[in-house]
Short mmCIF file of C-alpha atoms in Angstrom, two decimals:
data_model
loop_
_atom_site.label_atom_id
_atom_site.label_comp_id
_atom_site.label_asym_id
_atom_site.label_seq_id
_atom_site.Cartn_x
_atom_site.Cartn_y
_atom_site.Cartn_z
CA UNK A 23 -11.95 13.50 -64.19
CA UNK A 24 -15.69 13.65 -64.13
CA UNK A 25 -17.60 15.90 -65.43
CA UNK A 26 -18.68 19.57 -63.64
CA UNK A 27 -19.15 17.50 -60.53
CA UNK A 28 -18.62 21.08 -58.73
CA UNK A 29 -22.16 21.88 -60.15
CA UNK A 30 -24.15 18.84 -59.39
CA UNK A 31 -26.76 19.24 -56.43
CA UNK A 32 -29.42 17.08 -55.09
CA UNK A 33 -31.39 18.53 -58.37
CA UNK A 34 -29.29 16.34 -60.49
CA UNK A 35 -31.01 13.07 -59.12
CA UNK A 36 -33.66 10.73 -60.68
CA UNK A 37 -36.89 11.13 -58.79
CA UNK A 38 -36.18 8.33 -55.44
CA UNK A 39 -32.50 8.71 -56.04
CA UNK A 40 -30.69 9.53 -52.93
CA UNK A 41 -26.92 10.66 -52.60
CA UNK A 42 -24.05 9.67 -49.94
CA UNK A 43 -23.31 12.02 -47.41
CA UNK A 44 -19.91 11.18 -48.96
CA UNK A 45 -18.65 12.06 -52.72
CA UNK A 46 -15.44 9.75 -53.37
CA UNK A 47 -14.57 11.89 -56.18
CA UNK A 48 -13.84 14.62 -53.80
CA UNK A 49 -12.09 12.60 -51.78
CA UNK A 50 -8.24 12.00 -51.39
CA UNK A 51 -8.80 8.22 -51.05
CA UNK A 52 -7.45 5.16 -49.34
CA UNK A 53 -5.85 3.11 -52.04
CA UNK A 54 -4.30 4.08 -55.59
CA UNK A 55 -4.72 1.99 -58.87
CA UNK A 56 -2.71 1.97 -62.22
CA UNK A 57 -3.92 2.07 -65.53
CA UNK A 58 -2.66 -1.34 -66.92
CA UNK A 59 -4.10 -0.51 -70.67
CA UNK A 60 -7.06 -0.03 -72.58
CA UNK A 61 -10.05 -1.64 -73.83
CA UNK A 62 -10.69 -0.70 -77.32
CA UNK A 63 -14.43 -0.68 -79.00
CA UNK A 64 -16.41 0.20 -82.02
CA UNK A 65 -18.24 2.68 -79.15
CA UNK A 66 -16.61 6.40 -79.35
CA UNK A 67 -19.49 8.15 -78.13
CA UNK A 68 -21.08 7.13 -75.13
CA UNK A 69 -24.92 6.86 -76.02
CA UNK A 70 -23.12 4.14 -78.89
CA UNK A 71 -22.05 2.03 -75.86
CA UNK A 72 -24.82 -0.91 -74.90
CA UNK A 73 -26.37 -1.26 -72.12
CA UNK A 74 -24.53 -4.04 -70.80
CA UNK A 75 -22.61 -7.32 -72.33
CA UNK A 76 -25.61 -9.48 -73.08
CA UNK A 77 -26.66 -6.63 -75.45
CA UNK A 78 -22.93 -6.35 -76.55
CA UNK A 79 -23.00 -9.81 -77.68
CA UNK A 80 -26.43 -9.34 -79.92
CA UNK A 81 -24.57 -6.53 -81.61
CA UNK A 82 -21.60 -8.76 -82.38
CA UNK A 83 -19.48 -6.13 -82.73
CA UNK A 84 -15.89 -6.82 -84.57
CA UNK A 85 -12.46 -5.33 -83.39
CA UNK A 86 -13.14 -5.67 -79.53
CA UNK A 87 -9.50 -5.86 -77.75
CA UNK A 88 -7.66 -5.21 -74.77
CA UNK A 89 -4.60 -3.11 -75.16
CA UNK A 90 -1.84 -3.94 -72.37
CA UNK A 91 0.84 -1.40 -71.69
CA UNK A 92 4.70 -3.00 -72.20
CA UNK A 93 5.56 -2.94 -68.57
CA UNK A 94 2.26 -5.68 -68.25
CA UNK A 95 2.84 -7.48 -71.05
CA UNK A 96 4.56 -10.37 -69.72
CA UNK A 97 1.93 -11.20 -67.88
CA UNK A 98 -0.55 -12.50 -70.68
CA UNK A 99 1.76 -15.41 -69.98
CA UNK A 100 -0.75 -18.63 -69.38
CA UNK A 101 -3.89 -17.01 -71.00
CA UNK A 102 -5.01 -19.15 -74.30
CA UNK A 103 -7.28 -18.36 -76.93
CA UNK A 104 -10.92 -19.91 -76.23
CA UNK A 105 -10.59 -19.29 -72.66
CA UNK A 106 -12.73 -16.81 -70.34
CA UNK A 107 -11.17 -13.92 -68.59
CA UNK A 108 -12.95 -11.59 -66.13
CA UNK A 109 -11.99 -8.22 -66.78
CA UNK A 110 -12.30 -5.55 -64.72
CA UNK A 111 -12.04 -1.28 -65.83
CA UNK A 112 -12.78 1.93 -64.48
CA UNK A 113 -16.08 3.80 -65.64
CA UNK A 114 -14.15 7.62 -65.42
CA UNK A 115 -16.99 9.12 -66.39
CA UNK A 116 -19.43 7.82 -64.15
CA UNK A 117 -20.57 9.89 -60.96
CA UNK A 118 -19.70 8.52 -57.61
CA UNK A 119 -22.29 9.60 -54.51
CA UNK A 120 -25.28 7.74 -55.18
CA UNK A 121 -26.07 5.05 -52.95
CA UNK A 122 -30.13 4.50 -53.96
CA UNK A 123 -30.45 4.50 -57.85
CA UNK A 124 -33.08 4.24 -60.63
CA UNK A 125 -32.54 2.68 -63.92
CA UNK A 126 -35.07 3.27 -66.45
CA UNK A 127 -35.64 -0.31 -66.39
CA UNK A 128 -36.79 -0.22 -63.04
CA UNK A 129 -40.04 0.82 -61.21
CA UNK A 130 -38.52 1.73 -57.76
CA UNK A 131 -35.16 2.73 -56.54
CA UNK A 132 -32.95 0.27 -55.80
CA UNK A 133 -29.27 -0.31 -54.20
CA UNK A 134 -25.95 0.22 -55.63
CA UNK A 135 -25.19 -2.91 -54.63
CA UNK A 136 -27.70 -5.03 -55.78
CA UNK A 137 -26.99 -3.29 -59.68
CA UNK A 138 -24.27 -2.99 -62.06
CA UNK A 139 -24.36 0.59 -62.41
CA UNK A 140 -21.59 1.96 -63.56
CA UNK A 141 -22.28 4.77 -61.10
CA UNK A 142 -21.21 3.54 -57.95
CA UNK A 143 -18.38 4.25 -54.79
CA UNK A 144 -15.44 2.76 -56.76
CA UNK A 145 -16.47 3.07 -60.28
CA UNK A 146 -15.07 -0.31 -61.34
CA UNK A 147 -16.60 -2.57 -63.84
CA UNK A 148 -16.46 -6.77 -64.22
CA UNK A 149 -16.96 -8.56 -67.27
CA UNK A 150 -16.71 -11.73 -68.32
CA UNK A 151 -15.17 -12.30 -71.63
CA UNK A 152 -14.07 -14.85 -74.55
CA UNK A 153 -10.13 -14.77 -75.46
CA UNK A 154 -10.31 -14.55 -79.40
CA UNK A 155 -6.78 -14.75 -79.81
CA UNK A 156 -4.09 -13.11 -78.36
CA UNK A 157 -0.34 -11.50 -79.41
CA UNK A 158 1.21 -11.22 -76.25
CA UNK A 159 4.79 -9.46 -77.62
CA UNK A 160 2.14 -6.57 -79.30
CA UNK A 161 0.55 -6.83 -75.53
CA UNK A 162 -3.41 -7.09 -77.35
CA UNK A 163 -5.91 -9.61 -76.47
CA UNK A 164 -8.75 -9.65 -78.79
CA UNK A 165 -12.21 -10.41 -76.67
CA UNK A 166 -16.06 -11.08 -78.43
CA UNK A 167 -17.80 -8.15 -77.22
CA UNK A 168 -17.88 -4.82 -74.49
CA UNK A 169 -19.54 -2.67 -73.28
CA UNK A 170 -16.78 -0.08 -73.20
CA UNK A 171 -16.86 3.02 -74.35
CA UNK A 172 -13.05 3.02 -77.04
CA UNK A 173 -10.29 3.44 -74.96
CA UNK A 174 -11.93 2.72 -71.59
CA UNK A 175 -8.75 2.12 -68.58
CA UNK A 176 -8.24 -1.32 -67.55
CA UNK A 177 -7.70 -1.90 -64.53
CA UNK A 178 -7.12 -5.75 -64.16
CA UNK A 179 -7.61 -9.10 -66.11
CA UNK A 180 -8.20 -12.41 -63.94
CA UNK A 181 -8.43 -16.43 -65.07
CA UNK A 182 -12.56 -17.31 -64.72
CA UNK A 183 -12.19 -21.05 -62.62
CA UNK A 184 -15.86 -22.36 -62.51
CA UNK A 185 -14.95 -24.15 -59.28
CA UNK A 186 -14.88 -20.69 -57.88
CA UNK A 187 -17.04 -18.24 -60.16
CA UNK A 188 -19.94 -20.16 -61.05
CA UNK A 189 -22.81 -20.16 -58.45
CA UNK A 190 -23.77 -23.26 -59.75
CA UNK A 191 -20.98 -25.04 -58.65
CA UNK A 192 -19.60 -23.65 -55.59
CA UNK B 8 1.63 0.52 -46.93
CA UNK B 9 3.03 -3.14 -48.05
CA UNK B 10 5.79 -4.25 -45.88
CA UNK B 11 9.86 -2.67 -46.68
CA UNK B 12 9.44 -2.30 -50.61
CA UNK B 13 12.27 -0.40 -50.47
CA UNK B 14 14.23 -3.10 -49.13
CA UNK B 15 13.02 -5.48 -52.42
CA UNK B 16 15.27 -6.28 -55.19
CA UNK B 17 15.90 -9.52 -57.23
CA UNK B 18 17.04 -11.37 -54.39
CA UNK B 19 12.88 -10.99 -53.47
CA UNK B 20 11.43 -12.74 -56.56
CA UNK B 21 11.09 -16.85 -56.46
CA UNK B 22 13.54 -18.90 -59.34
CA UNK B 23 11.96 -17.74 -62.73
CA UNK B 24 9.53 -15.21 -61.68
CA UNK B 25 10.43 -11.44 -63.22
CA UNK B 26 9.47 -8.10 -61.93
CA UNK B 27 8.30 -5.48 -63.94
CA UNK B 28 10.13 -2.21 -64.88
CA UNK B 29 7.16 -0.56 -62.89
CA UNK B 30 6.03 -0.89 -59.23
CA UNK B 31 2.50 0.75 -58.73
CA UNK B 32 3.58 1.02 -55.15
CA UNK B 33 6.07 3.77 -55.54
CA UNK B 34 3.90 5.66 -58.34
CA UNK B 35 1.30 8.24 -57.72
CA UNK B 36 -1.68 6.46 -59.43
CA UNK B 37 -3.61 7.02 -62.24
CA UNK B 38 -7.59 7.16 -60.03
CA UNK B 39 -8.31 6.34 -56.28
CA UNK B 40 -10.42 3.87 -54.73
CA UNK B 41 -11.82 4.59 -51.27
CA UNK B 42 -12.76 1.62 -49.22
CA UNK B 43 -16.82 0.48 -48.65
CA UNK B 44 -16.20 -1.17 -45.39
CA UNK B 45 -14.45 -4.64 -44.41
CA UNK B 46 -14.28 -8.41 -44.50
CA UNK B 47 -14.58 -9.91 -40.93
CA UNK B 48 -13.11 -12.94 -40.87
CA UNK B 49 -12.04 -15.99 -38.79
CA UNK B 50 -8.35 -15.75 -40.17
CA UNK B 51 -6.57 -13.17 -38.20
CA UNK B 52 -3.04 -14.12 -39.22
CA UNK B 53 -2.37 -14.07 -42.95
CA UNK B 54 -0.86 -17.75 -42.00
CA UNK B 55 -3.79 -18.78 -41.05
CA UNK B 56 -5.93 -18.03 -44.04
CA UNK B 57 -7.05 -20.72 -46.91
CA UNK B 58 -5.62 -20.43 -50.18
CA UNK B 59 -8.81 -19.59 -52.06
CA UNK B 60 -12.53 -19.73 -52.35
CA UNK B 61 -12.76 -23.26 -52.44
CA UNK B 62 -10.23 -24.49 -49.55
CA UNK B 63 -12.63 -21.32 -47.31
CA UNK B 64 -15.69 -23.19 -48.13
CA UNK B 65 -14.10 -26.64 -47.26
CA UNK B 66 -13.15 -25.32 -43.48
CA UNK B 67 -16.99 -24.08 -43.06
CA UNK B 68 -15.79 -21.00 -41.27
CA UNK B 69 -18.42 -19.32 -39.01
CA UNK B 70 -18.62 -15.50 -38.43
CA UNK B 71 -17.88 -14.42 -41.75
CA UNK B 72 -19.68 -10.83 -42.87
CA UNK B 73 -19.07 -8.09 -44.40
CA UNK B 74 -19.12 -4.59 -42.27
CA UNK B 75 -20.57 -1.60 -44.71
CA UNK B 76 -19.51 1.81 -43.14
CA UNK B 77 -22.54 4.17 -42.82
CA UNK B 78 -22.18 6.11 -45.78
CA UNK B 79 -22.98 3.23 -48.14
CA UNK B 80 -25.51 1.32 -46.08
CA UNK B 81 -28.27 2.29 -48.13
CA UNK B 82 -26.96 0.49 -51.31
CA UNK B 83 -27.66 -2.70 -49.53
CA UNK B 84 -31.11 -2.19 -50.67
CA UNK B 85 -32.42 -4.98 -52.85
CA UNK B 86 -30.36 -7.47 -51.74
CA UNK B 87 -31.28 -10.44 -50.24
CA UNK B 88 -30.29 -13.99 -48.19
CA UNK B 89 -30.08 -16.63 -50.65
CA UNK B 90 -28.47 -14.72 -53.29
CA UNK B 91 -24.82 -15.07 -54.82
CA UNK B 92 -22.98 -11.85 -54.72
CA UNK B 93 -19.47 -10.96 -56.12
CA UNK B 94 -16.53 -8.94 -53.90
CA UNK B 95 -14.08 -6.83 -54.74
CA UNK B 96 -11.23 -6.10 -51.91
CA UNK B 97 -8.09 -4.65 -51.25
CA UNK B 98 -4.90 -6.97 -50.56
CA UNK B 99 -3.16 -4.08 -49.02
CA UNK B 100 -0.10 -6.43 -47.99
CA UNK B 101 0.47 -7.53 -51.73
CA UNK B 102 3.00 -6.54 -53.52
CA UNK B 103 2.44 -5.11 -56.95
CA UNK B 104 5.73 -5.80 -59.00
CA UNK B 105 5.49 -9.15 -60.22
CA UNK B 106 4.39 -10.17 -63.62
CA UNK B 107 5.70 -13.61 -63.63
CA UNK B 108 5.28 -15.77 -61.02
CA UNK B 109 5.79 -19.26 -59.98
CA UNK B 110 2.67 -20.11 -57.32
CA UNK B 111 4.18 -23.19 -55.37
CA UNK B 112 1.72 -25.50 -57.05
CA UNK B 113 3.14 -24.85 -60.22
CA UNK B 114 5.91 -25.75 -62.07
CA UNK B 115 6.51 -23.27 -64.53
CA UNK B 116 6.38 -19.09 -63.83
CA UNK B 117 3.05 -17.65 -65.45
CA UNK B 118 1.77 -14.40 -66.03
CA UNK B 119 0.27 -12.60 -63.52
CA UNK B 120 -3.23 -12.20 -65.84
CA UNK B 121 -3.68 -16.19 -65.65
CA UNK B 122 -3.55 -16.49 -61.68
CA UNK B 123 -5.51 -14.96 -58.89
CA UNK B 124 -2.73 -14.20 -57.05
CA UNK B 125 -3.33 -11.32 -54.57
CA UNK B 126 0.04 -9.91 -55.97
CA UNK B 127 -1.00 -8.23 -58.88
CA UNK B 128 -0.36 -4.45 -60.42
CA UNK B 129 -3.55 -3.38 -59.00
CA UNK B 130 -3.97 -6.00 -55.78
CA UNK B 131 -7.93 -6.46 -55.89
CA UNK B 132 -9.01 -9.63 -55.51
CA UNK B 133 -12.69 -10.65 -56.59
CA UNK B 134 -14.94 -13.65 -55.07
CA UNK B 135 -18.31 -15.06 -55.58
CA UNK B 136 -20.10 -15.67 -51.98
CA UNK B 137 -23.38 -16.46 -51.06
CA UNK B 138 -25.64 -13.88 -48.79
CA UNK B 139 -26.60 -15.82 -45.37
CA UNK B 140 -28.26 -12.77 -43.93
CA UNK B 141 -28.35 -9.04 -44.39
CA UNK B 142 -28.65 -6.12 -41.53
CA UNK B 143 -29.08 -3.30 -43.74
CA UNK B 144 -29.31 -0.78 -40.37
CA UNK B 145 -25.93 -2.00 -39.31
CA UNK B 146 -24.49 -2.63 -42.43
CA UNK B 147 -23.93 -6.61 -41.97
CA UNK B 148 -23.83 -8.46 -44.50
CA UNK B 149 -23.34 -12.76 -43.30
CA UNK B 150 -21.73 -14.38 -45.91
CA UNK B 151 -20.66 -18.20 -46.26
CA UNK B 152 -17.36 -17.85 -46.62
CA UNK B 153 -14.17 -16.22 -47.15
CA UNK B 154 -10.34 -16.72 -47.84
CA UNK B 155 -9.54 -12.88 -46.63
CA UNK B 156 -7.46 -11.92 -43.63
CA UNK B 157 -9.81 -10.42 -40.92
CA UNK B 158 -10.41 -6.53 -41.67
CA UNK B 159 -9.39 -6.53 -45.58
CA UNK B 160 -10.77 -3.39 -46.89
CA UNK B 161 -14.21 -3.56 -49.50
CA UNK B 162 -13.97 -2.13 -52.70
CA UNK B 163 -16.99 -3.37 -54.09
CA UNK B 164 -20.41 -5.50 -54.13
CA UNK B 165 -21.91 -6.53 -57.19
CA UNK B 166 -24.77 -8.53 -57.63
CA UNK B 167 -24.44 -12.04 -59.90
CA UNK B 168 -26.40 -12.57 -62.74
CA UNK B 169 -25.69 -16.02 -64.63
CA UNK B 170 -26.81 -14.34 -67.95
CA UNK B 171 -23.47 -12.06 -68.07
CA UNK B 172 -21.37 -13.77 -65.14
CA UNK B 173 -21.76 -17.90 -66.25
CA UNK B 174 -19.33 -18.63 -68.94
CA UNK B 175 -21.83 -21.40 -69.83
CA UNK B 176 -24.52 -19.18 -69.97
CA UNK B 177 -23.06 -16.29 -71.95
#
């Protein structure tokens, strides 16, 4: 799934970086998730992808969608065009074992947990998206912008409910 | 894991809500999460716990944290009290089968991908909560609130930034 993790030693860390004692890509794990689609992007090379969704958006990129496999399908049931949807896919490229990162953007290392690496335990991603418009029989949601990389697995879509997602008003 | 699946059939499903051809229970998976740590929580029956975010907040539950195992401890770093921080976590007594449903507050069945449901293909279920206080060295993390069943497994912590996360902001 990832790439030549076999050959990766503490030599392939960022200066301050500092690795798990534990490497959940070698492990057997505790839970199993299903591919539910695909995100699909102008991005087919990685260093195409931005860095993130606010720099998606100033790219306004065109023919941004989420592809939902049949056996989902029904479930778009309820979702309307104009809306918000949090999305959530898996990064299956990204590296799993580091617990203290650097970003270039940053002058010290810092937590997984306080970033939104995609290099982290579970390698899941959240983003919050527009509904463009949707078909649900052809199972494809078309969204404003990702991050994704084409063809990126999703992994689940859920209703945003400011009561409950915005830290201004809970 | 979830309760007698093998006992479920049609008979299991509420007027008008429709299973899917697939149940990610019985399949092998397409990745693997491993879990971070767990949600401690006042609710130690699943009757006991509040619906959602909001009806948690409105009991002002004490005692809520999150409980990082060792491994990950270190990717606390850089957060702090004060802050708003999203979870990810594992309703391991969901089913996964159900694409409609009909929630008892509503009248119609919907589609799985417009409710927060903890029965969902892949049964992750996100929140926004606010840091009270942080014990990196143990791994505690005090939070203000939670609608999870005492020892729910951790996928994930991500830190909120209004910029990408605010639907009035992005």
């Amino acid at each position: 799934m990832s790439v030549s993790l076999d050959k990766r030693d503490q030599a392939d860390v960022r200066d301050g970086e500092v690795r798990s004692p534990r490497d959940p890509a070698t492990e057997s794990g505790d839970a199993q998730l299903v591919f539910i689609g695909r995100i699909r992007s102008p991005w087919s090379l990685r260093n195409q992808c931005p860095k993130n969704m606010r720099q998606a958006r100033e790219r306004a990129p065109e023919n941004c969608c989420l592809e939902i496999d049949p056996a989902w399908r029904p479930g778009l049931t309820g979702l309307a065009e104009g809306e918000y949807l949090h999305i959530l896919y898996w990064m299956h490229h990204a590296r799993r074992d580091l617990v203290l990162q650097k970003p270039r953007h940053r002058e010290t290392p810092t937590g997984v947990f306080s970033l939104r690496s995609p290099v982290r335990p579970n390698p899941i991603a959240m983003a919050l998206v527009k509904i463009i418009s949707i078909d649900k029989g052809a199972g494809i949601v078309a969204i404003d912008a990702t991050d994704a990389l084409d063809k990126t697995p999703l992994v689940d879509l859920k209703p945003y409910f400011p009561s409950i997602d915005n830290s201004s008003d809970v």
